[in-house]
Amino acid sequence: GARETFESYYRKQRRKQARLVLQPPSNMHETLDGYRKYFNQIVGFFVVEDHILHTTQGLVTRAYIDELWEMALSKTIAALRTHSSYCSDPSLVLDLKNLIVLFADTLQGYGFPVNQLFDMLLEIQDQYSETLLKKWAGVFRNILDSDNYSPIPVSNEDVYKKIVGQFPFQDAELEKQPFPKKFPFSEFVPKVYSQIKEFIYACLKFSEDLHLSSTEVDDMIRKSTNLLLTRTLSNCLQNVIKRKNVGLTELVQIIINTTHLEKSCKFLEEFITNITNVLPETVHTTKLYGTTTFKDARHAAEEEIYTNLNQKIDQFLQLADYDWMALEPGSRASDYLVDLIGFLRSTFAVFTHLPGQVDVHSTMSGKVAQTACMSACKHLSTSLLQLLLEAEVRQLTLGALHQFNLDVEECERKSPNHPCP
C-alpha cells in the first residue's frame, strides 16, 4: 500500500547507484580492462532498467530512463575525453575505439540514442592520428639513423625484384645492366615508402565501423598522410641534414633520395584511391601535398652543401699567412691555396661519380654541382679580396702583390671546366 513511496525511493536510490557506476577509476586509461569494466557497469545498469521498464508497470518510465541516460551520456563522454587524452599508445586508442563502438551499438539495440558517442569518436580519431604521428616519428628516425647513405647494391634478380616490389621504380637502362649493379637511391627510400603505406593502413583501421562514407574515410586518410609527410617526415629529414657530422656524400645522396620519394607521391595517391574507391578528381577530395616535404628537404640539403663548402674554404683561408711587406714574390702559389684547390677538385669529383642511370640524376646532380662550384668560387674571390682590404693591412709591397696575384692566377687556372661554366 505504499507504491508511490516505493517508486520514489527506488528511483532516488538508482540515481545514486548510477552516479557511482558513472564514476571512472582514476587509472582507467592505463589498460583496456579498465575501460571494459567501466562500460560493462554502465551497460549492466541500463539493461536492468530497460528490463524493469518492460516487466513492471509504473515503477520506471521511459521519461525517467531517458533522463538518466542523458545524464549518463554526458558524464561518460566527459570521462572518456579526459582519460583518452592521457593515452600515447595508438594500439590502445584503437582498442578503446572498438570498445566504444561495441558499447554504443549495444545500447542502441536497447533504444538509447548514441549519436553523441560516435561524434566523440571523431574527436578521438584526431588524437589517434597524433599518437600515430609520434610513433612514426620514431620509426623514421630509426630508418634515417641506420641508413648508410650509399646506393643499394644488387647482386641478383631476386634482390632486384624485392626492392622494386617495395618501391615503385622503373628504369629500362638499369634493367639491361648485368649484375652486380646499383639502384641510385639508398635503403631509406624503400623503407620510408613502405612505412608511409603502413601508416595509411593504421589510419584506415580507426575508420572501420564508424558508419562513415567512403569520401569521409578518404579525406581522413589523406589529411593524416599529409601531416605525416609535411610535419613528421619533414622534421626527421631536416634533422639529418642539419647534423654537424653530415658529409657531402650523404647530402648528395639525400638529394637523390628525396627526388625519388617526391616522384613516388603519385603512387601513394593511387594506393589511397584503391583503398577508398574515391577518385582523386572527386569534388572536395583532399590532395596529397606532401611533395613539398621532399622539395624542401632537397633545397635544405643543397643549402647545407653550399654552407659546408664555404666553411671549409674559410678554414683553409685561416692558414693564409701573407707577408705584405715582402720584397720578392715566391716562385709559385701559396701552399694553403694549392691545398684548398686540391680539396675543391676532389670534392667536386663526388658529383661526377653520382649514379647516372637515369637522366634526372645527372641533370639534378650537375645543377647542384654547378651551383656549389659557383658559390665556392664567389665565396673564395670575395674572401681573397677581403684579405687585401683588412684594416690591419696598412702597407703593401710590389712583391706581396705579385705573390697575391700568383694565387689568384692559380685559382683561375685550376677552375674546373666541369661542373663550373
Tab-separated table of C-alpha atoms in Angstrom:
chain	number	residue	atom	x	y	z
A	1	GLY	CA	0.000	0.000	0.000
A	2	ALA	CA	2.988	2.370	-0.275
A	3	ARG	CA	3.506	2.220	-4.017
A	4	GLU	CA	4.274	5.923	-4.530
A	5	THR	CA	6.741	5.937	-1.638
A	6	PHE	CA	8.478	2.849	-3.009
A	7	GLU	CA	8.648	4.242	-6.579
A	8	SER	CA	10.172	7.482	-5.277
A	9	TYR	CA	12.627	5.554	-3.058
A	10	TYR	CA	13.588	3.208	-5.912
A	11	ARG	CA	14.302	5.999	-8.391
A	12	LYS	CA	16.265	8.017	-5.824
A	13	GLN	CA	18.451	5.017	-4.932
A	14	ARG	CA	19.032	4.094	-8.576
A	15	ARG	CA	20.128	7.646	-9.370
A	16	LYS	CA	22.716	7.379	-6.584
A	17	GLN	CA	23.813	3.994	-7.939
A	18	ALA	CA	24.047	5.473	-11.457
A	19	ARG	CA	26.391	8.181	-10.203
A	20	LEU	CA	28.621	5.523	-8.614
A	21	VAL	CA	28.629	3.464	-11.812
A	22	LEU	CA	29.488	6.533	-13.887
A	23	GLN	CA	32.470	7.459	-11.721
A	24	PRO	CA	35.514	6.084	-13.594
A	25	PRO	CA	38.522	4.692	-11.684
A	26	SER	CA	41.482	7.090	-11.622
A	27	ASN	CA	43.756	4.689	-13.556
A	28	MET	CA	41.165	3.679	-16.155
A	29	HIS	CA	43.320	4.986	-19.024
A	30	GLU	CA	46.198	2.630	-18.223
A	31	THR	CA	44.675	-0.610	-19.518
A	32	LEU	CA	41.895	-1.766	-21.809
A	33	ASP	CA	40.414	-3.766	-18.912
A	34	GLY	CA	39.862	-0.518	-17.033
A	35	TYR	CA	37.687	0.811	-19.851
A	36	ARG	CA	35.963	-2.565	-20.309
A	37	LYS	CA	34.850	-2.763	-16.650
A	38	TYR	CA	33.611	0.832	-16.817
A	39	PHE	CA	31.498	0.152	-19.912
A	40	ASN	CA	30.192	-3.158	-18.531
A	41	GLN	CA	28.936	-1.397	-15.388
A	42	ILE	CA	27.063	1.203	-17.419
A	43	VAL	CA	25.570	-1.330	-19.853
A	44	GLY	CA	24.550	-3.550	-16.929
A	45	PHE	CA	22.822	-0.666	-15.199
A	46	PHE	CA	20.740	0.337	-18.216
A	47	VAL	CA	19.938	-3.228	-19.284
A	48	VAL	CA	18.422	-3.760	-15.804
A	49	GLU	CA	16.430	-0.525	-16.058
A	50	ASP	CA	15.205	-1.466	-19.544
A	51	HIS	CA	14.147	-4.906	-18.260
A	52	ILE	CA	12.221	-3.349	-15.340
A	53	LEU	CA	10.571	-0.884	-17.732
A	54	HIS	CA	9.203	-3.798	-19.808
A	55	THR	CA	8.316	-6.196	-16.951
A	56	THR	CA	6.729	-3.887	-14.374
A	57	GLN	CA	4.076	-1.209	-14.520
A	58	GLY	CA	4.919	2.293	-13.425
A	59	LEU	CA	7.996	1.543	-11.339
A	60	VAL	CA	10.119	3.230	-14.017
A	61	THR	CA	9.005	5.206	-17.052
A	62	ARG	CA	10.581	5.965	-20.425
A	63	ALA	CA	10.936	9.641	-19.416
A	64	TYR	CA	12.801	8.608	-16.228
A	65	ILE	CA	15.172	6.308	-18.166
A	66	ASP	CA	15.786	8.921	-20.874
A	67	GLU	CA	16.650	11.479	-18.211
A	68	LEU	CA	19.074	9.020	-16.585
A	69	TRP	CA	20.638	8.154	-19.933
A	70	GLU	CA	21.121	11.813	-20.852
A	71	MET	CA	22.971	12.339	-17.574
A	72	ALA	CA	24.959	9.133	-18.083
A	73	LEU	CA	25.890	10.048	-21.645
A	74	SER	CA	27.297	13.458	-20.711
A	75	LYS	CA	29.307	12.010	-17.793
A	76	THR	CA	30.587	9.068	-19.882
A	77	ILE	CA	31.720	11.326	-22.727
A	78	ALA	CA	33.436	13.717	-20.296
A	79	ALA	CA	35.254	10.791	-18.636
A	80	LEU	CA	36.322	9.313	-21.970
A	81	ARG	CA	37.606	12.675	-23.221
A	82	THR	CA	39.713	13.097	-20.093
A	83	HIS	CA	41.114	9.576	-19.865
A	84	SER	CA	41.738	9.024	-23.577
A	85	SER	CA	43.819	12.214	-23.686
A	86	TYR	CA	46.408	10.526	-21.423
A	87	CYS	CA	46.918	7.658	-23.855
A	88	SER	CA	50.034	7.729	-26.051
A	89	ASP	CA	49.804	4.170	-27.417
A	90	PRO	CA	47.960	4.051	-30.776
A	91	SER	CA	47.129	0.351	-30.272
A	92	LEU	CA	45.342	1.116	-27.010
A	93	VAL	CA	43.472	4.052	-28.592
A	94	LEU	CA	42.368	1.747	-31.429
A	95	ASP	CA	41.209	-0.933	-28.959
A	96	LEU	CA	39.351	1.749	-26.990
A	97	LYS	CA	37.596	2.888	-30.158
A	98	ASN	CA	36.449	-0.694	-30.835
A	99	LEU	CA	35.136	-0.956	-27.257
A	100	ILE	CA	33.228	2.334	-27.588
A	101	VAL	CA	31.666	1.119	-30.856
A	102	LEU	CA	30.526	-2.111	-29.132
A	103	PHE	CA	29.256	-0.088	-26.173
A	104	ALA	CA	27.310	2.288	-28.447
A	105	ASP	CA	25.893	-0.463	-30.682
A	106	THR	CA	24.754	-2.476	-27.609
A	107	LEU	CA	22.911	0.429	-26.024
A	108	GLN	CA	21.477	1.470	-29.362
A	109	GLY	CA	19.978	-2.021	-29.558
A	110	TYR	CA	18.078	-1.215	-26.357
A	111	GLY	CA	16.751	2.001	-27.888
A	112	PHE	CA	19.155	4.506	-26.345
A	113	PRO	CA	20.361	7.351	-28.625
A	114	VAL	CA	24.160	7.114	-29.140
A	115	ASN	CA	24.943	9.699	-31.847
A	116	GLN	CA	26.975	11.749	-29.359
A	117	LEU	CA	29.270	8.773	-28.770
A	118	PHE	CA	30.033	8.480	-32.481
A	119	ASP	CA	30.633	12.242	-32.637
A	120	MET	CA	33.109	11.880	-29.772
A	121	LEU	CA	34.856	9.058	-31.637
A	122	LEU	CA	35.722	11.553	-34.364
A	123	GLU	CA	37.498	13.639	-31.688
A	124	ILE	CA	39.387	10.546	-30.504
A	125	GLN	CA	40.274	9.910	-34.139
A	126	ASP	CA	42.282	13.156	-34.145
A	127	GLN	CA	44.095	12.000	-31.016
A	128	TYR	CA	44.708	8.579	-32.588
A	129	SER	CA	46.259	10.336	-35.570
A	130	GLU	CA	48.566	12.283	-33.207
A	131	THR	CA	49.700	9.095	-31.441
A	132	LEU	CA	50.389	7.520	-34.849
A	133	LEU	CA	52.447	10.540	-35.912
A	134	LYS	CA	54.563	10.275	-32.733
A	135	LYS	CA	55.074	6.554	-33.277
A	136	TRP	CA	56.100	7.031	-36.913
A	137	ALA	CA	58.465	9.854	-35.966
A	138	GLY	CA	60.432	7.210	-34.071
A	139	VAL	CA	60.169	4.780	-36.985
A	140	PHE	CA	61.507	7.357	-39.462
A	141	ARG	CA	64.308	8.407	-37.093
A	142	ASN	CA	65.477	4.792	-36.803
A	143	ILE	CA	65.403	4.329	-40.588
A	144	LEU	CA	67.368	7.529	-41.259
A	145	ASP	CA	69.852	6.878	-38.439
A	146	SER	CA	70.644	3.341	-39.628
A	147	ASP	CA	70.988	4.223	-43.327
A	148	ASN	CA	74.468	4.104	-44.908
A	149	TYR	CA	73.572	6.796	-47.499
A	150	SER	CA	75.020	4.732	-50.332
A	151	PRO	CA	73.271	3.378	-53.447
A	152	ILE	CA	71.730	-0.056	-52.837
A	153	PRO	CA	73.901	-2.803	-54.379
A	154	VAL	CA	72.027	-5.544	-56.260
A	155	SER	CA	73.717	-8.906	-56.707
A	156	ASN	CA	70.961	-10.896	-58.433
A	157	GLU	CA	67.467	-10.820	-59.944
A	158	ASP	CA	65.720	-11.827	-56.697
A	159	VAL	CA	67.183	-8.875	-54.779
A	160	TYR	CA	66.294	-6.547	-57.668
A	161	LYS	CA	62.658	-7.744	-57.718
A	162	LYS	CA	62.406	-7.437	-53.933
A	163	ILE	CA	63.441	-3.758	-53.987
A	164	VAL	CA	61.177	-2.963	-56.957
A	165	GLY	CA	58.348	-4.715	-55.078
A	166	GLN	CA	58.858	-2.378	-52.116
A	167	PHE	CA	59.272	0.831	-54.081
A	168	PRO	CA	57.778	1.873	-57.454
A	169	PHE	CA	60.923	2.256	-59.571
A	170	GLN	CA	61.339	1.567	-63.265
A	171	ASP	CA	64.436	2.161	-65.355
A	172	ALA	CA	64.953	0.317	-68.624
A	173	GLU	CA	68.684	1.137	-68.730
A	174	LEU	CA	69.305	-0.235	-65.245
A	175	GLU	CA	67.333	-3.395	-66.041
A	176	LYS	CA	69.611	-4.081	-69.040
A	177	GLN	CA	72.800	-3.771	-66.993
A	178	PRO	CA	74.416	-7.033	-65.836
A	179	PHE	CA	74.635	-7.968	-62.172
A	180	PRO	CA	76.061	-6.754	-59.844
A	181	LYS	CA	74.593	-3.254	-60.208
A	182	LYS	CA	73.230	-0.476	-58.001
A	183	PHE	CA	69.987	1.370	-57.507
A	184	PRO	CA	70.565	5.141	-57.479
A	185	PHE	CA	68.920	5.573	-54.048
A	186	SER	CA	69.901	4.253	-50.621
A	187	GLU	CA	67.883	1.898	-48.430
A	188	PHE	CA	65.908	4.582	-46.654
A	189	VAL	CA	63.864	5.209	-49.814
A	190	PRO	CA	62.040	1.836	-49.998
A	191	LYS	CA	61.880	1.659	-46.185
A	192	VAL	CA	60.308	5.117	-45.811
A	193	TYR	CA	57.877	4.424	-48.668
A	194	SER	CA	56.793	1.115	-47.067
A	195	GLN	CA	56.268	2.817	-43.710
A	196	ILE	CA	54.100	5.529	-45.251
A	197	LYS	CA	51.846	2.748	-46.586
A	198	GLU	CA	51.812	1.090	-43.137
A	199	PHE	CA	50.729	4.428	-41.647
A	200	ILE	CA	47.865	4.644	-44.165
A	201	TYR	CA	46.696	1.140	-43.168
A	202	ALA	CA	46.831	2.154	-39.488
A	203	CYS	CA	44.682	5.232	-40.231
A	204	LEU	CA	42.173	3.063	-42.079
A	205	LYS	CA	41.715	0.761	-39.058
A	206	PHE	CA	40.210	3.547	-36.980
A	207	SER	CA	37.571	4.406	-39.591
A	208	GLU	CA	36.108	0.869	-39.563
A	209	ASP	CA	32.598	0.530	-38.030
A	210	LEU	CA	32.184	4.300	-37.594
A	211	HIS	CA	29.432	4.437	-40.227
A	212	LEU	CA	31.481	6.906	-42.307
A	213	SER	CA	31.085	7.407	-46.052
A	214	SER	CA	33.957	6.408	-48.338
A	215	THR	CA	34.560	10.124	-49.055
A	216	GLU	CA	34.911	10.877	-45.328
A	217	VAL	CA	37.332	7.954	-44.903
A	218	ASP	CA	39.349	9.100	-47.930
A	219	ASP	CA	39.500	12.656	-46.601
A	220	MET	CA	40.633	11.469	-43.168
A	221	ILE	CA	43.410	9.274	-44.597
A	222	ARG	CA	44.721	11.976	-46.938
A	223	LYS	CA	44.752	14.655	-44.247
A	224	SER	CA	46.622	12.368	-41.831
A	225	THR	CA	49.093	11.338	-44.548
A	226	ASN	CA	49.736	14.975	-45.393
A	227	LEU	CA	50.579	15.610	-41.724
A	228	LEU	CA	52.871	12.575	-41.713
A	229	LEU	CA	54.784	13.930	-44.715
A	230	THR	CA	54.816	17.666	-44.085
A	231	ARG	CA	55.381	17.546	-40.329
A	232	THR	CA	56.762	14.221	-39.098
A	233	LEU	CA	58.914	13.055	-42.009
A	234	SER	CA	59.923	16.617	-42.861
A	235	ASN	CA	61.291	17.204	-39.331
A	236	CYS	CA	63.210	13.914	-39.414
A	237	LEU	CA	64.808	14.762	-42.776
A	238	GLN	CA	65.693	18.303	-41.695
A	239	ASN	CA	67.325	16.970	-38.503
A	240	VAL	CA	69.517	14.600	-40.531
A	241	ILE	CA	70.522	17.368	-42.941
A	242	LYS	CA	71.434	19.769	-40.105
A	243	ARG	CA	73.648	17.289	-38.242
A	244	LYS	CA	77.169	18.548	-37.614
A	245	ASN	CA	78.839	15.378	-38.876
A	246	VAL	CA	76.849	15.000	-42.115
A	247	GLY	CA	79.189	14.852	-45.107
A	248	LEU	CA	78.947	15.981	-48.691
A	249	THR	CA	78.395	12.425	-49.975
A	250	GLU	CA	75.482	11.938	-47.567
A	251	LEU	CA	73.941	15.280	-48.554
A	252	VAL	CA	74.187	14.423	-52.241
A	253	GLN	CA	72.550	11.033	-51.556
A	254	ILE	CA	69.732	12.760	-49.642
A	255	ILE	CA	69.121	14.974	-52.683
A	256	ILE	CA	68.846	11.872	-54.902
A	257	ASN	CA	66.668	10.016	-52.371
A	258	THR	CA	64.197	12.860	-51.898
A	259	THR	CA	63.900	13.248	-55.687
A	260	HIS	CA	62.743	9.620	-55.927
A	261	LEU	CA	60.393	9.907	-52.946
A	262	GLU	CA	58.841	13.019	-54.473
A	263	LYS	CA	58.177	11.126	-57.706
A	264	SER	CA	56.579	8.286	-55.720
A	265	CYS	CA	53.824	10.511	-54.265
A	266	LYS	CA	51.601	9.828	-57.305
A	267	PHE	CA	51.760	6.116	-56.449
A	268	LEU	CA	50.698	6.895	-52.874
A	269	GLU	CA	47.720	8.798	-54.320
A	270	GLU	CA	46.788	5.687	-56.298
A	271	PHE	CA	47.301	3.493	-53.223
A	272	ILE	CA	44.792	5.552	-51.194
A	273	THR	CA	42.348	5.619	-54.126
A	274	ASN	CA	42.456	1.818	-54.379
A	275	ILE	CA	41.678	1.519	-50.660
A	276	THR	CA	38.793	4.005	-50.501
A	277	ASN	CA	37.468	3.810	-54.103
A	278	VAL	CA	37.240	7.602	-54.153
A	279	LEU	CA	38.740	9.032	-57.332
A	280	PRO	CA	41.199	11.932	-56.893
A	281	GLU	CA	39.175	14.160	-59.210
A	282	THR	CA	36.100	13.850	-56.950
A	283	VAL	CA	34.893	17.231	-55.683
A	284	HIS	CA	36.246	18.139	-52.230
A	285	THR	CA	38.839	15.357	-52.334
A	286	THR	CA	41.897	16.330	-50.314
A	287	LYS	CA	45.091	16.250	-52.371
A	288	LEU	CA	48.388	14.891	-51.145
A	289	TYR	CA	50.647	17.918	-50.946
A	290	GLY	CA	53.445	16.023	-49.242
A	291	THR	CA	55.656	16.503	-52.303
A	292	THR	CA	56.640	19.869	-50.760
A	293	THR	CA	58.334	17.887	-47.972
A	294	PHE	CA	60.809	16.368	-50.407
A	295	LYS	CA	61.355	19.626	-52.291
A	296	ASP	CA	62.082	21.438	-49.015
A	297	ALA	CA	64.450	18.688	-47.842
A	298	ARG	CA	66.295	18.776	-51.154
A	299	HIS	CA	66.672	22.553	-51.024
A	300	ALA	CA	67.875	22.325	-47.405
A	301	ALA	CA	70.461	19.696	-48.406
A	302	GLU	CA	71.644	21.888	-51.276
A	303	GLU	CA	71.995	24.901	-48.980
A	304	GLU	CA	73.893	22.763	-46.487
A	305	ILE	CA	76.319	21.721	-49.246
A	306	TYR	CA	76.990	25.359	-50.167
A	307	THR	CA	77.367	26.364	-46.494
A	308	ASN	CA	79.701	23.463	-45.696
A	309	LEU	CA	81.893	24.236	-48.692
A	310	ASN	CA	82.176	27.885	-47.706
A	311	GLN	CA	83.066	26.901	-44.127
A	312	LYS	CA	85.811	24.605	-45.447
A	313	ILE	CA	87.136	27.430	-47.621
A	314	ASP	CA	87.235	29.675	-44.537
A	315	GLN	CA	89.260	27.036	-42.668
A	316	PHE	CA	91.878	26.993	-45.452
A	317	LEU	CA	91.924	30.783	-45.611
A	318	GLN	CA	92.763	30.900	-41.902
A	319	LEU	CA	96.087	29.308	-42.886
A	320	ALA	CA	96.872	32.162	-45.273
A	321	ASP	CA	99.913	33.982	-43.956
A	322	TYR	CA	100.802	36.756	-46.416
A	323	ASP	CA	103.867	38.868	-45.767
A	324	TRP	CA	102.500	42.166	-47.037
A	325	MET	CA	105.973	43.735	-46.783
A	326	ALA	CA	107.791	41.004	-48.821
A	327	LEU	CA	110.403	42.414	-51.214
A	328	GLU	CA	110.176	39.490	-53.640
A	329	PRO	CA	107.260	37.178	-54.536
A	330	GLY	CA	107.560	33.379	-54.200
A	331	SER	CA	108.109	31.186	-57.206
A	332	ARG	CA	104.702	29.525	-57.004
A	333	ALA	CA	101.223	29.789	-55.493
A	334	SER	CA	100.861	29.687	-51.693
A	335	ASP	CA	100.697	26.221	-50.120
A	336	TYR	CA	97.350	26.885	-48.411
A	337	LEU	CA	95.773	27.770	-51.768
A	338	VAL	CA	97.219	24.722	-53.535
A	339	ASP	CA	95.741	22.543	-50.759
A	340	LEU	CA	92.400	24.352	-50.982
A	341	ILE	CA	92.158	23.857	-54.746
A	342	GLY	CA	93.065	20.184	-54.305
A	343	PHE	CA	90.254	19.820	-51.741
A	344	LEU	CA	87.710	21.516	-54.012
A	345	ARG	CA	88.665	19.347	-57.006
A	346	SER	CA	88.321	16.124	-55.002
A	347	THR	CA	85.056	17.414	-53.568
A	348	PHE	CA	83.510	18.067	-56.957
A	349	ALA	CA	84.652	14.642	-58.119
A	350	VAL	CA	81.917	13.317	-55.782
A	351	PHE	CA	79.309	14.864	-58.065
A	352	THR	CA	80.787	13.351	-61.219
A	353	HIS	CA	80.635	9.853	-59.691
A	354	LEU	CA	76.958	10.022	-58.853
A	355	PRO	CA	74.733	7.259	-60.232
A	356	GLY	CA	73.855	8.217	-63.777
A	357	GLN	CA	71.416	5.502	-64.783
A	358	VAL	CA	68.535	7.950	-65.082
A	359	ASP	CA	68.770	11.348	-66.727
A	360	VAL	CA	67.271	13.023	-63.687
A	361	HIS	CA	70.374	12.158	-61.651
A	362	SER	CA	72.950	13.633	-63.983
A	363	THR	CA	70.809	16.721	-64.594
A	364	MET	CA	69.997	17.207	-60.930
A	365	SER	CA	73.475	16.484	-59.578
A	366	GLY	CA	75.050	18.565	-62.342
A	367	LYS	CA	72.897	21.535	-61.428
A	368	VAL	CA	73.741	21.197	-57.725
A	369	ALA	CA	77.443	20.793	-58.513
A	370	GLN	CA	77.423	23.791	-60.823
A	371	THR	CA	75.720	25.999	-58.246
A	372	ALA	CA	78.010	24.712	-55.490
A	373	CYS	CA	81.089	25.436	-57.599
A	374	MET	CA	79.904	28.926	-58.484
A	375	SER	CA	79.053	29.571	-54.830
A	376	ALA	CA	82.500	28.337	-53.732
A	377	CYS	CA	84.339	30.404	-56.344
A	378	LYS	CA	82.355	33.509	-55.450
A	379	HIS	CA	82.994	32.989	-51.739
A	380	LEU	CA	86.726	32.408	-52.355
A	381	SER	CA	87.122	35.502	-54.528
A	382	THR	CA	85.239	37.662	-52.020
A	383	SER	CA	87.331	36.298	-49.150
A	384	LEU	CA	90.620	36.873	-51.030
A	385	LEU	CA	89.631	40.434	-51.736
A	386	GLN	CA	88.747	40.875	-48.076
A	387	LEU	CA	92.281	39.788	-47.117
A	388	LEU	CA	93.620	42.764	-49.070
A	389	LEU	CA	91.121	45.178	-47.574
A	390	GLU	CA	91.574	44.238	-43.909
A	391	ALA	CA	92.203	47.221	-41.624
A	392	GLU	CA	95.448	45.666	-40.357
A	393	VAL	CA	96.949	45.785	-43.863
A	394	ARG	CA	98.267	49.362	-43.990
A	395	GLN	CA	101.170	48.923	-46.401
A	396	LEU	CA	101.764	46.676	-49.402
A	397	THR	CA	104.898	45.985	-51.341
A	398	LEU	CA	105.007	45.114	-55.017
A	399	GLY	CA	106.465	41.739	-54.072
A	400	ALA	CA	103.455	40.957	-51.848
A	401	LEU	CA	101.029	41.967	-54.594
A	402	HIS	CA	102.849	39.729	-57.092
A	403	GLN	CA	102.527	36.791	-54.678
A	404	PHE	CA	98.857	37.520	-54.211
A	405	ASN	CA	98.464	37.720	-57.985
A	406	LEU	CA	100.151	34.304	-58.361
A	407	ASP	CA	97.475	32.861	-56.063
A	408	VAL	CA	94.611	34.464	-57.980
A	409	GLU	CA	96.038	33.196	-61.288
A	410	GLU	CA	96.290	29.704	-59.770
A	411	CYS	CA	92.572	29.909	-58.897
A	412	GLU	CA	91.753	30.890	-62.479
A	413	ARG	CA	93.964	28.198	-63.979
A	414	LYS	CA	92.683	25.379	-61.787
A	415	SER	CA	88.994	26.286	-62.002
A	416	PRO	CA	87.367	23.096	-63.380
A	417	ASN	CA	85.628	23.328	-66.730
A	418	HIS	CA	83.043	20.942	-65.319
A	419	PRO	CA	80.846	21.452	-63.434
A	420	CYS	CA	81.716	25.158	-63.351
A	421	PRO	CA	80.924	27.145	-66.527
